[in-house]
XYZ file of C-alpha atoms in Angstrom:
672
model
C 0.184 45.510 27.165
C -2.746 44.258 25.529
C -0.204 43.869 22.326
C 2.077 41.517 24.555
C -1.456 39.782 26.562
C -1.764 38.601 22.944
C 1.449 37.202 21.778
C 2.230 35.504 25.255
C -0.680 34.188 24.023
C -0.045 32.470 20.624
C 2.895 31.971 21.930
C 1.796 29.195 24.611
C -0.099 28.310 22.010
C 1.818 27.524 18.986
C 4.062 25.636 22.469
C 1.293 23.353 23.375
C 0.611 22.062 19.241
C -2.914 21.742 17.053
C -4.575 20.050 19.896
C -4.491 23.013 21.896
C -6.215 23.996 19.144
C -8.432 21.880 17.702
C -9.613 19.753 20.937
C -13.571 20.006 21.449
C -15.573 19.343 24.081
C -15.868 16.311 25.822
C -17.970 13.384 25.223
C -20.830 12.575 26.681
C -21.554 9.399 27.901
C -24.686 7.905 25.034
C -21.746 9.921 21.941
C -18.741 8.111 23.294
C -20.868 4.717 23.688
C -22.019 4.969 20.427
C -18.884 6.318 19.753
C -17.130 1.943 19.932
C -20.897 1.054 18.261
C -18.719 3.153 15.178
C -15.559 1.440 16.112
C -16.713 -2.692 16.146
C -19.073 -2.137 13.196
C -16.602 -0.542 10.658
C -15.365 -3.569 9.182
C -19.416 -3.470 7.823
C -18.638 0.187 6.188
C -18.839 3.726 7.159
C -21.238 4.868 9.920
C -22.271 1.137 10.881
C -22.375 0.036 14.384
C -22.489 -2.950 16.530
C -25.720 -3.491 18.949
C -26.830 -6.009 20.917
C -29.790 -7.455 20.681
C -31.371 -9.486 23.841
C -32.410 -12.966 22.126
C -36.119 -13.250 21.733
C -36.643 -9.665 22.803
C -37.080 -6.422 20.233
C -34.959 -4.778 22.880
C -31.864 -2.839 21.268
C -28.435 -0.941 22.608
C -25.670 0.143 21.789
C -22.688 -1.587 22.638
C -20.259 -0.664 24.926
C -17.009 -2.183 25.805
C -18.129 -4.425 29.070
C -21.394 -5.829 27.329
C -19.183 -6.292 23.774
C -17.050 -9.239 25.754
C -20.030 -10.467 28.190
C -22.645 -10.920 25.869
C -25.461 -9.617 27.982
C -28.055 -8.079 29.023
C -29.068 -8.204 32.306
C -28.075 -11.729 32.657
C -29.972 -12.614 29.277
C -27.717 -13.610 25.867
C -27.090 -11.120 23.125
C -26.583 -11.185 19.534
C -24.620 -8.801 18.013
C -26.199 -6.429 14.400
C -24.967 -4.962 12.630
C -27.722 -1.127 11.325
C -27.002 2.180 10.371
C -25.986 4.841 12.686
C -28.147 7.602 13.452
C -28.151 10.190 10.824
C -27.692 7.181 7.396
C -28.784 4.848 5.379
C -27.708 2.190 2.640
C -26.759 3.006 -0.415
C -27.768 -0.186 -3.097
C -24.570 -1.486 -3.955
C -21.899 0.288 -1.439
C -21.135 -1.515 1.488
C -21.991 0.215 4.953
C -24.604 3.645 5.130
C -22.011 6.316 3.160
C -25.978 8.422 2.333
C -26.915 11.105 5.032
C -30.696 10.389 5.002
C -31.825 13.501 4.026
C -32.930 16.458 6.053
C -35.873 16.430 6.452
C -39.465 18.716 9.186
C -40.159 17.276 11.599
C -43.772 15.109 11.198
C -42.000 13.291 8.100
C -38.545 12.330 10.485
C -41.099 10.648 12.559
C -41.756 8.667 10.174
C -37.826 7.801 9.059
C -37.768 6.973 12.683
C -39.782 4.261 13.292
C -42.626 6.329 14.985
C -45.454 5.793 11.964
C -47.936 6.039 14.890
C -46.828 9.113 16.376
C -47.089 10.413 13.193
C -50.479 9.123 13.478
C -51.705 10.922 15.997
C -50.464 14.293 14.827
C -52.055 13.845 11.722
C -56.006 13.367 13.934
C -55.034 16.772 15.994
C -55.285 18.964 14.090
C -53.451 22.074 15.141
C -49.949 20.115 15.574
C -48.711 18.343 12.098
C -49.136 21.986 10.920
C -47.057 23.206 13.734
C -44.077 20.093 13.333
C -44.463 20.718 9.048
C -43.888 25.210 10.043
C -40.535 27.035 10.613
C -39.225 26.564 14.334
C -37.027 24.698 16.830
C -38.012 21.637 18.016
C -37.586 18.965 19.768
C -39.792 15.541 19.711
C -38.867 13.049 22.564
C -41.510 10.798 19.622
C -42.400 6.782 21.107
C -41.925 3.928 19.550
C -45.014 2.418 17.381
C -44.236 -0.706 20.365
C -44.276 1.952 23.087
C -48.062 3.352 21.956
C -49.155 -0.041 21.129
C -48.021 -1.618 25.052
C -50.422 1.529 26.376
C -53.027 -0.074 28.337
C -56.045 0.164 26.290
C -58.092 2.648 28.370
C -55.358 4.974 28.888
C -55.425 5.253 24.531
C -58.661 5.352 24.781
C -58.577 7.893 26.839
C -56.960 9.404 24.626
C -57.813 9.577 20.945
C -61.634 9.819 22.149
C -60.452 13.672 23.084
C -57.815 14.174 20.114
C -57.311 17.841 20.245
C -57.549 18.104 23.861
C -56.068 15.200 25.634
C -54.156 13.354 22.787
C -52.574 17.856 21.225
C -51.378 17.712 25.640
C -49.799 14.213 25.173
C -48.209 14.795 22.320
C -46.860 18.324 23.391
C -46.166 17.137 26.372
C -43.161 15.653 24.400
C -41.898 18.206 22.650
C -39.725 21.020 23.816
C -39.269 24.791 21.711
C -35.938 24.636 20.678
C -33.353 21.998 19.873
C -31.691 19.679 22.300
C -28.677 17.308 21.276
C -27.816 14.489 23.307
C -24.625 16.155 24.178
C -26.485 18.762 26.563
C -28.883 16.276 28.040
C -27.017 16.442 31.638
C -27.881 14.264 34.216
C -30.036 15.365 37.067
C -31.616 18.396 34.474
C -35.132 19.544 33.456
C -36.193 21.151 30.036
C -39.819 22.881 29.861
C -42.316 20.901 27.867
C -44.892 22.945 25.793
C -47.663 21.062 27.484
C -48.646 23.851 30.335
C -44.323 24.021 30.842
C -44.511 20.788 32.524
C -41.324 19.499 33.616
C -39.646 16.922 31.326
C -36.625 14.542 33.177
C -33.628 13.623 32.050
C -30.874 11.418 33.250
C -27.782 10.824 31.472
C -26.044 8.028 33.116
C -22.661 7.399 33.613
C -22.661 4.004 30.912
C -24.386 5.614 28.317
C -28.186 5.010 28.388
C -30.805 9.386 28.397
C -33.702 8.752 29.996
C -36.465 10.752 29.162
C -38.651 10.043 32.146
C -37.683 7.576 32.723
C -37.819 6.077 29.289
C -35.140 5.188 27.513
C -33.366 7.409 24.355
C -33.651 4.155 21.754
C -32.320 5.780 18.122
C -30.922 10.101 19.445
C -29.904 13.227 17.318
C -32.016 13.015 14.325
C -31.730 15.938 12.650
C -34.676 17.848 10.778
C -35.541 20.955 9.306
C -36.488 22.541 12.054
C -35.619 20.579 14.896
C -34.438 17.467 16.125
C -36.204 14.488 16.849
C -35.141 10.973 20.078
C -37.317 7.571 19.858
C -38.020 6.562 22.675
C -39.163 3.636 24.139
C -42.148 4.080 25.989
C -45.345 7.233 26.245
C -44.334 9.704 28.637
C -46.838 11.432 31.538
C -47.009 14.313 32.821
C -44.975 14.256 36.632
C -47.301 16.323 39.347
C -46.524 14.649 42.414
C -43.065 14.918 44.712
C -42.050 11.393 46.424
C -43.662 12.653 49.850
C -47.113 13.350 48.206
C -47.020 9.898 46.524
C -46.254 8.340 49.535
C -49.271 9.235 51.254
C -51.722 8.336 48.693
C -50.366 4.702 48.030
C -52.595 2.795 50.199
C -49.565 0.025 49.995
C -47.568 2.545 51.861
C -49.796 2.296 55.294
C -46.548 2.065 57.148
C -44.249 3.371 55.451
C -46.342 6.451 55.711
C -46.758 6.000 59.283
C -42.506 5.723 60.368
C -41.687 9.047 57.491
C -44.221 10.497 60.384
C -42.307 9.188 62.855
C -38.504 10.158 61.546
C -39.494 13.238 60.308
C -37.647 12.175 56.578
C -41.012 13.302 55.360
C -39.143 17.146 55.135
C -36.950 15.663 52.563
C -38.947 13.374 51.128
C -40.310 16.659 49.501
C -37.123 18.599 49.188
C -36.216 19.173 46.174
C -33.649 17.265 44.371
C -33.723 13.570 42.687
C -33.426 10.703 45.253
C -34.392 7.196 44.629
C -36.594 6.012 46.903
C -37.001 1.890 47.302
C -40.361 2.356 49.224
C -40.554 -0.610 51.327
C -44.857 -2.001 51.104
C -47.355 -2.880 53.894
C -45.768 -6.296 53.179
C -42.332 -5.908 53.463
C -42.743 -4.851 57.204
C -45.465 -7.270 57.836
C -42.543 -10.021 56.541
C -40.154 -9.736 60.118
C -40.534 -10.407 63.845
C -42.947 -8.060 65.170
C -40.810 -7.841 68.326
C -37.603 -6.513 66.083
C -40.296 -4.052 63.746
C -41.244 -2.765 67.359
C -37.436 -1.722 68.429
C -36.567 -0.086 65.424
C -40.262 1.866 65.007
C -39.782 2.987 69.077
C -36.275 3.920 68.376
C -35.840 6.684 66.597
C -31.929 6.659 65.492
C -33.102 3.563 64.683
C -36.059 3.991 62.340
C -34.567 6.930 60.707
C -31.064 4.500 59.760
C -34.023 1.601 58.246
C -35.741 4.686 56.389
C -31.961 5.959 55.032
C -31.096 2.554 53.500
C -34.177 2.799 51.610
C -33.157 6.427 49.532
C -30.366 6.036 47.181
C -28.085 9.338 46.105
C -29.940 10.304 43.249
C -31.977 8.758 40.375
C -32.454 6.062 39.262
C -34.585 4.499 36.639
C -34.832 1.654 36.444
C -33.635 1.584 31.799
C -30.395 2.189 32.645
C -29.736 -0.659 35.052
C -27.969 -3.456 32.125
C -25.352 -4.843 35.074
C -24.704 -4.847 38.561
C -23.574 -1.963 39.877
C -23.287 -0.569 43.715
C -24.548 2.870 44.474
C -24.738 4.074 48.372
C -27.674 4.906 50.724
C -27.867 8.428 52.935
C -27.435 6.452 55.646
C -23.633 5.223 53.858
C -25.110 1.441 53.283
C -23.438 0.383 49.709
C -26.371 -2.244 47.864
C -25.461 -3.981 44.231
C -28.135 -2.846 42.308
C -28.460 -5.127 38.805
C -31.565 -6.152 36.865
C -32.189 -10.281 35.748
C -33.984 -10.207 32.324
C -37.450 -7.954 33.579
C -36.287 -7.348 36.520
C -35.017 -5.014 38.877
C -32.617 -7.131 42.577
C -31.351 -5.223 45.378
C -28.629 -7.849 46.737
C -28.775 -10.553 44.536
C -32.885 -10.683 45.415
C -35.151 -9.548 42.909
C -37.707 -8.075 45.920
C -39.012 -5.067 43.309
C -42.467 -5.697 42.328
C -43.672 -2.205 40.851
C -40.233 0.350 39.176
C -40.196 3.424 37.862
C -43.116 5.760 39.711
C -41.662 9.331 39.199
C -42.070 11.748 41.142
C -40.780 15.345 40.351
C -38.410 14.984 42.846
C -36.738 10.838 41.935
C -38.744 7.594 41.399
C -39.545 5.075 43.034
C -39.619 1.621 42.769
C -41.860 -0.549 45.763
C -39.948 -3.036 47.283
C -41.505 -6.110 48.970
C -38.576 -6.338 51.922
C -37.160 -4.157 54.123
C -34.072 -3.419 53.391
C -32.586 -3.464 57.598
C -28.874 -1.958 58.034
C -26.938 -3.303 60.299
C -26.590 0.541 62.147
C -29.993 -0.526 63.115
C -29.301 -4.901 64.221
C -28.872 -6.201 67.251
C -25.671 -7.819 68.070
C -27.648 -10.714 67.105
C -29.552 -9.510 64.253
C -26.653 -8.759 62.977
C -24.717 -12.838 63.634
C -28.209 -14.318 62.301
C -27.593 -16.684 59.452
C -24.276 -15.697 59.569
C -21.194 -16.990 59.169
C -20.120 -17.014 63.055
C -23.882 -18.431 64.097
C -22.739 -21.517 66.260
C -20.841 -19.001 68.226
C -24.206 -17.294 68.835
C -26.384 -19.898 69.831
C -23.077 -20.708 72.686
C -23.874 -17.558 73.610
C -27.787 -18.314 74.516
C -27.159 -21.924 75.546
C -25.095 -19.906 78.618
C -27.540 -17.401 79.335
C -26.076 -14.959 77.825
C -28.040 -13.286 74.748
C -29.174 -10.218 76.748
C -25.930 -8.676 76.368
C -26.927 -9.218 72.139
C -29.897 -8.248 72.091
C -29.918 -5.124 75.286
C -28.742 -1.284 74.899
C -25.272 -2.344 75.910
C -22.492 -0.940 74.252
C -20.124 -3.848 72.940
C -18.118 -5.539 71.113
C -18.619 -9.072 70.156
C -15.423 -11.556 69.231
C -17.541 -14.198 67.744
C -15.537 -16.697 66.595
C -16.077 -18.259 62.778
C -18.084 -21.319 62.964
C -15.719 -23.194 61.758
C -13.463 -23.154 64.659
C -16.052 -25.334 65.714
C -15.969 -27.857 63.052
C -15.271 -30.584 65.656
C -17.977 -29.470 67.588
C -18.509 -26.963 70.649
C -16.960 -26.668 73.926
C -20.265 -27.900 76.608
C -21.756 -25.615 78.750
C -20.804 -24.581 81.670
C -18.591 -22.158 83.880
C -15.963 -22.527 82.363
C -16.898 -21.902 79.093
C -19.221 -19.020 80.014
C -16.701 -17.167 82.206
C -14.281 -17.776 78.560
C -17.582 -16.562 76.646
C -17.581 -13.893 79.323
C -14.254 -12.781 78.156
C -15.353 -12.219 74.545
C -18.019 -9.903 75.034
C -15.331 -5.975 75.280
C -17.011 -3.517 77.462
C -17.531 -0.673 74.380
C -18.295 -0.527 70.925
C -15.121 0.091 69.272
C -14.091 0.781 65.578
C -11.074 -1.806 64.040
C -9.380 0.751 62.549
C -8.915 2.769 65.117
C -7.486 -0.052 67.513
C -4.036 -0.138 68.323
C -0.467 -1.516 68.990
C -0.548 -2.332 72.669
C -3.937 -1.355 73.678
C -5.859 -3.599 76.558
C -9.960 -4.199 76.392
C -12.190 -5.411 79.196
C -13.848 -7.311 79.121
C -17.288 -8.119 80.852
C -15.024 -11.351 82.934
C -13.029 -8.684 83.506
C -9.774 -10.029 81.939
C -8.412 -7.259 79.675
C -6.590 -8.883 76.128
C -4.695 -7.064 74.388
C -4.537 -5.413 70.657
C -1.328 -6.047 68.358
C -1.164 -4.880 65.216
C 0.516 -6.625 62.586
C 1.298 -5.353 58.909
C -1.381 -8.140 56.773
C -3.937 -8.868 60.334
C -5.243 -7.640 63.535
C -5.179 -9.553 66.292
C -6.501 -9.612 70.218
C -4.565 -11.852 72.429
C -4.401 -14.942 70.188
C -7.206 -14.884 67.939
C -7.507 -12.179 64.364
C -10.493 -10.395 62.736
C -11.099 -12.014 59.632
C -13.619 -10.059 58.253
C -15.095 -6.186 58.456
C -16.919 -5.253 61.690
C -20.777 -4.973 61.406
C -21.292 -2.003 63.196
C -24.715 -2.317 64.404
C -27.088 -0.750 66.598
C -25.456 -0.500 70.200
C -23.153 -3.110 69.341
C -20.340 -4.110 66.727
C -19.711 -7.564 65.612
C -15.951 -8.599 65.151
C -15.190 -12.204 63.850
C -12.395 -13.914 64.385
C -10.511 -17.159 63.024
C -10.811 -18.689 66.689
C -11.768 -18.450 70.331
C -9.027 -16.775 72.194
C -7.835 -17.786 75.366
C -6.893 -14.484 77.622
C -4.022 -14.550 79.713
C -3.430 -16.417 82.893
C -0.039 -15.709 84.420
C 3.428 -14.205 83.077
C 5.567 -17.065 80.665
C 7.276 -18.442 83.785
C 3.847 -19.413 84.951
C 2.009 -20.900 81.452
C 6.588 -22.983 81.892
C 6.046 -24.096 85.309
C 2.113 -25.145 84.742
C 2.288 -27.551 82.379
C 4.782 -30.660 83.083
C 6.104 -30.243 79.232
C 8.620 -27.448 80.078
C 9.594 -28.552 84.292
C 13.642 -28.986 81.948
C 12.917 -25.858 80.417
C 12.117 -24.311 83.716
C 15.678 -26.019 85.375
C 17.616 -24.795 82.662
C 15.668 -21.117 82.903
C 16.679 -20.688 86.769
C 19.791 -22.145 86.375
C 20.600 -19.304 83.451
C 19.233 -16.462 85.383
C 16.731 -16.141 84.042
C 13.635 -16.063 86.279
C 13.306 -12.747 86.986
C 13.153 -11.792 83.129
C 10.709 -14.001 82.161
C 8.241 -12.485 85.582
C 8.552 -8.881 84.882
C 6.843 -6.883 82.790
C 7.770 -7.344 79.322
C 6.759 -8.559 75.251
C 8.231 -12.091 75.230
C 7.195 -14.078 72.364
C 8.727 -17.452 73.576
C 10.205 -20.389 71.313
C 9.630 -22.932 74.757
C 11.974 -26.739 74.100
C 9.834 -29.359 75.313
C 10.708 -32.046 77.750
C 11.929 -34.681 74.797
C 13.345 -31.594 72.594
C 16.724 -31.586 75.232
C 16.136 -35.818 75.512
C 16.675 -35.625 72.260
C 19.438 -34.020 72.154
C 23.489 -35.993 72.298
C 24.525 -36.778 75.476
C 27.327 -35.167 75.013
C 26.069 -31.686 74.038
C 23.822 -31.192 76.119
C 26.101 -32.241 79.021
C 29.231 -29.382 76.923
C 25.487 -26.833 76.865
C 24.707 -27.471 80.932
C 28.391 -27.520 81.564
C 29.172 -23.595 79.647
C 26.745 -20.861 82.208
C 26.867 -18.504 79.676
C 27.164 -20.321 76.490
C 23.572 -21.926 78.353
C 21.986 -18.798 78.899
C 22.819 -17.525 74.457
C 21.036 -19.970 73.739
C 17.793 -20.081 76.151
C 18.085 -15.901 74.987
C 18.113 -16.333 71.662
C 14.761 -19.085 71.987
C 12.608 -15.719 73.515
C 12.027 -12.724 70.585
C 11.932 -8.855 72.171
C 8.350 -8.750 70.922
C 4.997 -10.496 70.804
C 4.131 -12.310 67.603
C 0.737 -14.623 67.644
C 0.851 -17.016 65.119
C -1.928 -14.963 63.182
C 0.280 -11.919 62.651
C 3.057 -14.006 61.518
C 2.611 -13.857 57.591
C 4.728 -16.222 55.015
C 8.052 -15.446 57.128
C 8.860 -12.281 59.732
C 12.611 -12.205 61.446
C 11.887 -11.479 65.443
C 15.353 -10.669 67.049
C 16.071 -12.677 69.957
C 17.823 -11.628 73.650
C 20.632 -13.493 72.591
C 21.064 -10.518 69.483
C 20.557 -12.658 66.793
C 16.677 -12.776 65.083
C 14.778 -15.872 64.905
C 12.958 -16.740 60.954
C 9.432 -17.140 61.962
C 7.134 -19.070 59.511
C 3.998 -20.097 58.362
C 2.024 -22.348 56.136
C -1.028 -23.320 55.857
C -2.106 -22.994 59.864
C 1.261 -24.971 60.432
C 3.583 -22.492 62.212
C 7.911 -23.565 61.569
C 11.057 -21.689 63.948
C 14.234 -21.631 61.477
C 12.306 -24.381 59.364
C 12.178 -26.445 62.544
C 7.519 -27.282 63.345
C 6.227 -26.035 66.414
C 3.833 -28.144 67.949
C 1.289 -25.640 69.739
C 0.763 -21.972 69.745
C -0.346 -19.120 70.984
C -0.191 -19.934 74.991
C -0.884 -17.203 76.419
C 0.447 -14.947 79.231
C 0.041 -11.726 80.609
C 3.830 -10.933 79.152
C 4.193 -12.589 76.075
C 3.188 -15.519 74.270
C 4.092 -19.264 74.254
C 5.658 -21.744 71.801
C 5.739 -25.106 72.391
C 9.255 -27.023 69.836
C 10.253 -29.978 69.981
C 14.170 -29.434 69.244
C 17.031 -26.605 70.813
C 17.424 -24.167 68.512
C 20.538 -23.236 68.007
C 21.681 -19.875 67.360
C 23.633 -18.608 63.818
C 27.442 -19.418 65.570
C 27.861 -19.248 69.109
C 30.374 -17.962 71.237
C 33.149 -20.033 71.946
C 33.371 -22.319 75.115
C 34.453 -21.364 78.914
C 34.703 -23.932 81.547
C 31.834 -24.005 83.867
C 32.244 -22.561 87.060
C 29.714 -23.975 90.536
C 26.305 -22.499 88.225
C 27.233 -24.853 85.486
C 27.080 -27.285 87.482
C 24.172 -26.701 90.217
C 22.454 -25.849 86.481
C 23.341 -29.940 86.034
C 22.666 -31.366 88.690
C 18.760 -29.245 88.696
C 19.176 -30.582 85.081
C 19.370 -34.328 86.410
C 16.265 -34.464 88.919
C 14.066 -32.088 86.372
C 14.491 -35.033 83.721
C 14.373 -37.536 86.235
C 11.217 -36.066 87.069
C 9.490 -35.709 84.093
C 9.865 -39.538 82.950
C 8.897 -40.843 86.600
C 5.573 -38.073 86.167
C 4.339 -37.349 82.716
C 1.710 -35.302 82.743
C 0.056 -34.010 79.584
C -0.101 -30.452 79.401
C -3.827 -28.333 78.821
C -5.305 -28.440 75.234
C -5.120 -25.196 74.320
C -6.862 -23.517 71.922
């Protein structure tokens, strides 16, 4: 049996080919970036890496594909230089870096990688140099010379004034008593240092950047006879406090401290994990209106959402951010985290005043502006400063502002500012009634709306939902942006003022003198009942001018044939409700007559069978009416029949309607 298993394994390996047996472990992000830098530098010889240097600084980065083409780090321009890849050196007279660096002990390797200051301080201690030169296997995260030089003078003085305790302990904290290469440095892991077994926090980011207690690896994997050296850009220090403990001892977090206690999030912030806290300072809380702050602090759910919106799901050190990226908060909102030069930005704003305060369970960045999520806002706060601010002003002027700032479960259908480019309507009883019908009596989410659903408004109307392939509409108005879901209300951004239906299609036509001849024709053809009953119709309604534009002989012929009249009128009625926002480029709409109408839209101009529509979206309880200035003809008319008494009656009614429309021309009501 064992022999059979071995034979099957051999057969499988042969079938898969040599790649199956030779494939190694997946490369780490750091190794992939280093590989890309090698590819970009190979034209300059073996073992040459392309390095991006930020102009005006000493900051250098191995380049990935995106940065190579953008030539920017944190928005700052870079220049490309070519250097020996880690572990190699130049040979006089030869191209590239063909020679591997000779292996030496850790102490000597420090000088090779550009950490001579670490060598100097190692010499000052009595014990460390013999250890670095002796047998064993160690890893040292060696600060660069620039890192030591950037230490505050008082910190450096305290180290060098007590070399065999303070300085020795600081250097031992940079060491691990085993060899650890970058492929072993996993995101979120902790290494045990040689100083009191204190943890060193490792983060290995998808962009190839590796940090050690938020210090960036500059040159990694320099092998020594007794270990490996990684050059880092900062002197690191021990971390003893968790995030909650740091909040409790920082004076600038007095308000945050109270908010965390009230929300119960202190348990999370002192638990194990790797979080990023964007910690609002007292100044950040002071910037928002007192009324808003008190409302949120007094609402446990809103407060928890507010604080969760300041916590990222993983630890993000500032050094890892070289371009914009999206990060999700515990609240569920996505923040755009980026950088501009040396400044970190949140949603494009440089609001971080202090960065990379390390905790045992993550990292803290101090911010001077609150990040209030939609879920903690009222409807009026959701809309403040947005592209529906004109509509919000109208609600306030109409005395409806309390609905937008209270705790009612509502959905606001707010038209875009562009809807009011020619002026907002005057505030009167009619306008107030219309605005009330833009407030739905429930907190909705557009993704759960369905075709044919009805919504009850504060104005007492029932609004219908229409779902089309590329749009979602409520009556004649379609949703123009993603929902904003607040604490109690949801904001739908709409592309126009909606007009709730008043009466059936037949009522609409009868109430508009432009359609008096059409009404007469419908009555004569026996279609009145159809357009009065419940249903879902799209009616392309020819105006009186459309009928009058027909040649007299054609009009008389039409009116003399009752069946043809009914067929033509049915051809003007679609079997479903199609508002203009649902048309897209082209929709083929089946008519009651059986043939299809071609309805198209271009640059907000609607056409049916290539004939322009004069007015769109006149809403009725059982459909929608479009005014057109021509009579549509079916693709193939039925054979004509001689008129009967009904046809004679139709002709007489038409003559009377035509005479009436010439005597008394009343313009139709204005439509949105």
